[in-house]
């Protein structure tokens, strides 16, 4: 089983333009509506390689039906608690001639304390259902109103059952969560440098920190855009080349990487093989003209 955990899902609209000019009236040639948020994108990607997949989240009453429909489309079992705070709305603007992508991100509203408590109970219930051969993905930001230690608490909850995690988080959340469990850290280079205060340091310093993380129980995958991905699996430092493409929409590519990686780990694939496949799936997501999101978005016009 793969379980994805996220507290900041989104309703997502994707607009495609034959020429986007800021400051002008722009008329979209295509508008697609779907659901988003890092954990939902990861769940949909994982479901293409492994079943069952369970997505844990907090939903506003304004979005419940749409997320239920998403789960049925994507082959994901949705487990959630309802919040009085509406689910956020995010937009992606794609300019086809320049193959550029602009994201408009609405931050999640504050989660009331009783909702966070209900989510913790839901996670605890799921942790008792899954086997030790499962993998749990933690991704996305933590809304205000939720304690900074909340994610590390959830990581420890699953770790107590011997369940490995994929951490697609950064900053204080990542530092706290490292101490709570074991598994894989999947992170981009800027987030890695910022989290571990390595900006301006040599490659040797980056690799030394990845080796330290392995000693703490984590294999590390550092994506670097079009540059080779750095991977440390405890035996050697590897660079996985990234296939050169003309990118159409990079939104959600990192989430695809995390979801597929978790699915293949659950399938007991060799780690480096899993990383290579996950990277290729993320690359395909970026280059496919109509692949706005991995969860089969529905056209609304």
XYZ file of C-alpha atoms in Angstrom:
301
model
C 0.000 0.000 0.000
C 1.014 3.593 -0.640
C -0.399 6.285 1.638
C -0.061 9.968 0.795
C -0.493 12.558 3.523
C -1.164 16.226 2.816
C -2.925 19.063 4.605
C -3.124 21.561 1.752
C -5.040 20.168 -1.247
C -6.284 22.529 -3.934
C -8.922 23.014 -6.540
C -6.962 23.585 -9.708
C -7.694 25.391 -12.955
C -5.286 25.141 -15.850
C -5.504 27.708 -18.662
C -3.741 27.334 -21.991
C -3.056 30.385 -24.143
C -1.855 30.800 -27.726
C -0.047 33.909 -26.524
C -0.024 35.187 -22.942
C 0.697 38.886 -22.437
C 0.834 40.193 -18.880
C -1.139 43.387 -18.362
C -3.502 42.586 -21.244
C -6.808 40.773 -21.599
C -5.926 37.162 -22.402
C -8.434 34.670 -23.784
C -7.715 31.023 -23.118
C -8.054 28.408 -25.822
C -8.543 25.644 -23.249
C -9.589 25.600 -19.613
C -9.304 22.471 -17.522
C -10.512 21.900 -14.001
C -9.193 19.275 -11.661
C -7.951 18.871 -8.112
C -4.368 19.449 -7.066
C -2.041 19.817 -4.159
C 1.185 17.857 -3.813
C -0.219 14.842 -1.980
C -3.118 14.401 -4.405
C -0.832 14.597 -7.429
C 1.508 12.076 -5.800
C -1.383 9.722 -5.033
C -2.636 9.784 -8.625
C 0.868 9.098 -9.942
C 1.426 6.242 -7.478
C -1.873 4.618 -8.480
C -0.561 4.134 -12.014
C 2.110 1.765 -10.650
C 0.734 0.260 -7.451
C -2.498 -0.533 -5.609
C -3.959 0.163 -3.185
C -3.243 3.877 -2.791
C -4.845 5.858 0.022
C -4.788 9.666 0.148
C -5.283 11.371 3.530
C -6.309 15.011 3.475
C -8.368 17.874 4.877
C -11.141 19.141 2.604
C -13.391 22.164 2.683
C -17.123 21.583 2.216
C -16.888 23.396 -1.121
C -14.752 20.658 -2.668
C -15.854 17.317 -1.222
C -17.715 16.076 -4.306
C -14.897 17.032 -6.674
C -12.291 15.195 -4.617
C -14.488 12.101 -4.379
C -14.793 12.150 -8.175
C -11.013 12.539 -8.434
C -10.484 9.457 -6.269
C -12.742 7.360 -8.495
C -11.004 8.605 -11.658
C -7.488 8.105 -10.371
C -8.013 4.806 -8.568
C -7.224 6.367 -5.203
C -9.055 5.690 -1.964
C -9.729 9.083 -0.397
C -9.802 9.386 3.397
C -10.436 12.868 4.723
C -11.811 15.112 7.417
C -13.943 18.136 6.611
C -12.951 21.660 7.542
C -15.120 24.791 7.664
C -12.309 26.540 5.762
C -12.831 26.332 1.970
C -10.314 24.420 -0.099
C -7.962 26.843 -1.803
C -8.125 27.631 -5.524
C -4.916 27.627 -7.596
C -4.334 28.372 -11.265
C -1.735 27.410 -13.846
C -1.233 29.556 -16.961
C 0.448 27.882 -19.933
C 1.725 29.959 -22.850
C 1.995 27.483 -25.719
C 4.275 29.462 -28.111
C 6.953 29.980 -25.451
C 6.275 26.697 -23.602
C 6.240 28.660 -20.350
C 4.222 27.932 -17.240
C 3.066 30.431 -14.589
C 1.548 29.291 -11.314
C -0.881 31.362 -9.223
C -0.891 29.772 -5.789
C -3.422 30.579 -3.090
C -2.122 29.729 0.357
C -4.233 27.360 2.455
C -6.452 28.875 5.113
C -5.843 28.169 8.799
C -7.001 24.742 9.978
C -9.009 24.837 13.228
C -7.586 22.846 16.114
C -10.460 20.356 16.231
C -9.938 19.556 12.532
C -6.234 18.873 13.104
C -7.171 16.598 16.023
C -9.624 14.695 13.802
C -6.971 14.307 11.126
C -4.497 12.915 13.671
C -7.088 10.310 14.697
C -7.702 9.426 11.051
C -3.975 8.957 10.456
C -3.691 6.805 13.541
C -6.545 4.620 12.315
C -4.909 4.179 8.907
C -1.528 3.409 10.499
C -3.151 0.419 12.194
C -4.487 -0.885 8.869
C -1.347 -0.801 6.747
C 1.402 -3.391 6.703
C 5.120 -2.865 7.150
C 5.552 -3.346 3.395
C 3.686 -0.068 2.832
C 5.220 3.341 2.091
C 3.892 6.708 3.296
C 4.510 9.946 1.394
C 4.464 13.253 3.270
C 4.351 16.295 1.019
C 3.175 19.873 0.835
C 3.035 22.789 3.210
C 1.455 22.897 6.638
C -1.350 25.478 6.975
C -1.393 27.948 9.818
C -3.218 26.731 12.879
C -1.362 23.421 12.786
C 1.597 22.939 15.168
C 5.001 22.922 13.490
C 5.592 19.477 14.989
C 2.443 17.987 13.447
C 4.136 16.311 10.478
C 6.913 14.828 12.609
C 4.206 13.480 14.942
C 2.533 11.754 11.976
C 5.872 10.415 10.704
C 6.575 8.941 14.135
C 3.086 7.432 14.156
C 3.792 5.377 11.050
C 7.426 4.751 12.023
C 6.224 3.082 15.214
C 4.637 0.476 12.940
C 7.893 -0.006 11.023
C 6.575 1.804 7.934
C 9.124 3.772 5.859
C 8.367 7.257 4.599
C 9.123 9.417 1.590
C 9.625 12.989 2.784
C 8.859 15.597 0.117
C 9.019 18.533 2.523
C 11.607 21.140 3.446
C 12.853 23.461 6.156
C 11.911 22.975 9.769
C 9.309 20.354 8.884
C 11.958 18.195 7.231
C 14.511 18.640 10.006
C 11.982 17.613 12.657
C 10.657 14.695 10.595
C 14.106 13.208 9.982
C 14.373 12.409 13.657
C 10.938 10.790 13.725
C 11.317 7.994 11.164
C 13.341 6.409 8.362
C 13.042 6.173 4.602
C 13.764 8.479 1.659
C 14.150 12.234 1.312
C 13.123 13.533 -2.114
C 13.884 17.239 -2.446
C 14.981 19.763 -5.067
C 18.374 21.414 -4.899
C 17.233 24.870 -3.744
C 15.157 23.363 -0.939
C 18.040 21.118 0.094
C 20.539 23.977 0.190
C 18.124 26.186 2.123
C 17.120 23.537 4.624
C 20.694 22.565 5.506
C 22.227 26.049 5.108
C 24.532 24.954 2.303
C 23.998 27.785 -0.192
C 27.358 28.670 -1.735
C 29.003 25.523 -0.417
C 30.910 23.045 -2.567
C 29.471 19.864 -4.054
C 31.576 17.968 -1.523
C 29.629 19.639 1.313
C 26.316 18.659 -0.288
C 27.430 15.067 -0.739
C 28.752 14.928 2.830
C 25.340 15.993 4.139
C 23.648 13.313 2.030
C 25.990 10.752 3.572
C 25.098 12.061 7.044
C 21.414 11.653 6.222
C 22.001 8.030 5.278
C 23.551 7.488 8.692
C 20.287 8.889 10.128
C 18.243 6.358 8.176
C 17.490 8.197 4.913
C 18.489 7.678 1.317
C 18.429 11.069 -0.418
C 17.335 12.125 -3.896
C 18.174 15.719 -4.877
C 16.608 16.870 -8.140
C 18.371 19.698 -9.986
C 16.117 20.676 -12.879
C 17.772 19.819 -16.187
C 21.023 18.849 -14.440
C 21.598 15.256 -13.313
C 19.767 14.170 -10.167
C 21.978 13.375 -7.189
C 21.271 10.092 -5.403
C 22.949 8.577 -2.381
C 21.880 5.032 -1.552
C 24.445 4.217 1.104
C 26.936 2.670 -1.316
C 27.928 5.455 -3.655
C 26.974 8.895 -4.883
C 25.224 8.655 -8.243
C 24.236 11.185 -10.880
C 21.135 10.244 -12.868
C 21.032 12.165 -16.180
C 17.837 14.037 -17.040
C 16.536 13.609 -20.577
C 16.525 16.898 -22.487
C 13.000 18.021 -23.400
C 10.938 21.015 -24.414
C 8.966 21.565 -21.226
C 5.250 22.402 -21.524
C 4.029 22.273 -17.921
C 6.271 21.611 -14.943
C 3.462 21.963 -12.371
C 3.237 18.787 -10.333
C 6.317 17.114 -11.821
C 8.009 16.793 -8.434
C 4.819 15.263 -7.045
C 4.794 12.683 -9.833
C 8.405 11.853 -8.952
C 7.527 11.309 -5.276
C 4.396 9.265 -5.961
C 6.016 6.961 -8.494
C 9.107 6.539 -6.320
C 6.953 5.499 -3.354
C 4.954 3.085 -5.510
C 8.074 1.380 -6.829
C 9.609 1.148 -3.377
C 6.387 -0.552 -2.256
C 6.806 -2.897 -5.235
C 10.293 -3.774 -3.930
C 12.066 -2.446 -7.026
C 15.811 -1.774 -6.665
C 16.218 1.774 -5.398
C 18.241 3.195 -8.285
C 15.850 1.623 -10.782
C 12.926 3.198 -8.910
C 14.615 6.620 -9.020
C 15.277 6.350 -12.755
C 11.680 5.380 -13.537
C 10.274 8.087 -11.260
C 12.485 10.686 -12.933
C 11.383 9.595 -16.399
C 7.717 9.787 -15.403
C 8.242 13.309 -14.057
C 10.009 14.244 -17.297
C 7.168 12.861 -19.401
C 4.705 14.848 -17.322
C 6.625 18.049 -18.127
C 6.886 17.488 -21.856
C 3.442 16.166 -22.745
C 1.408 18.938 -24.320
C -1.907 17.797 -22.830
C -0.598 16.350 -19.567
C -1.756 19.155 -17.330
C -1.972 16.874 -14.311
C -1.553 13.169 -13.811
C -5.119 12.720 -12.467
C -7.032 12.963 -15.744
C -8.440 16.496 -15.518
C -11.874 17.252 -16.889
C -12.424 19.910 -19.520
C -14.861 22.598 -18.475
C -14.708 24.501 -21.766
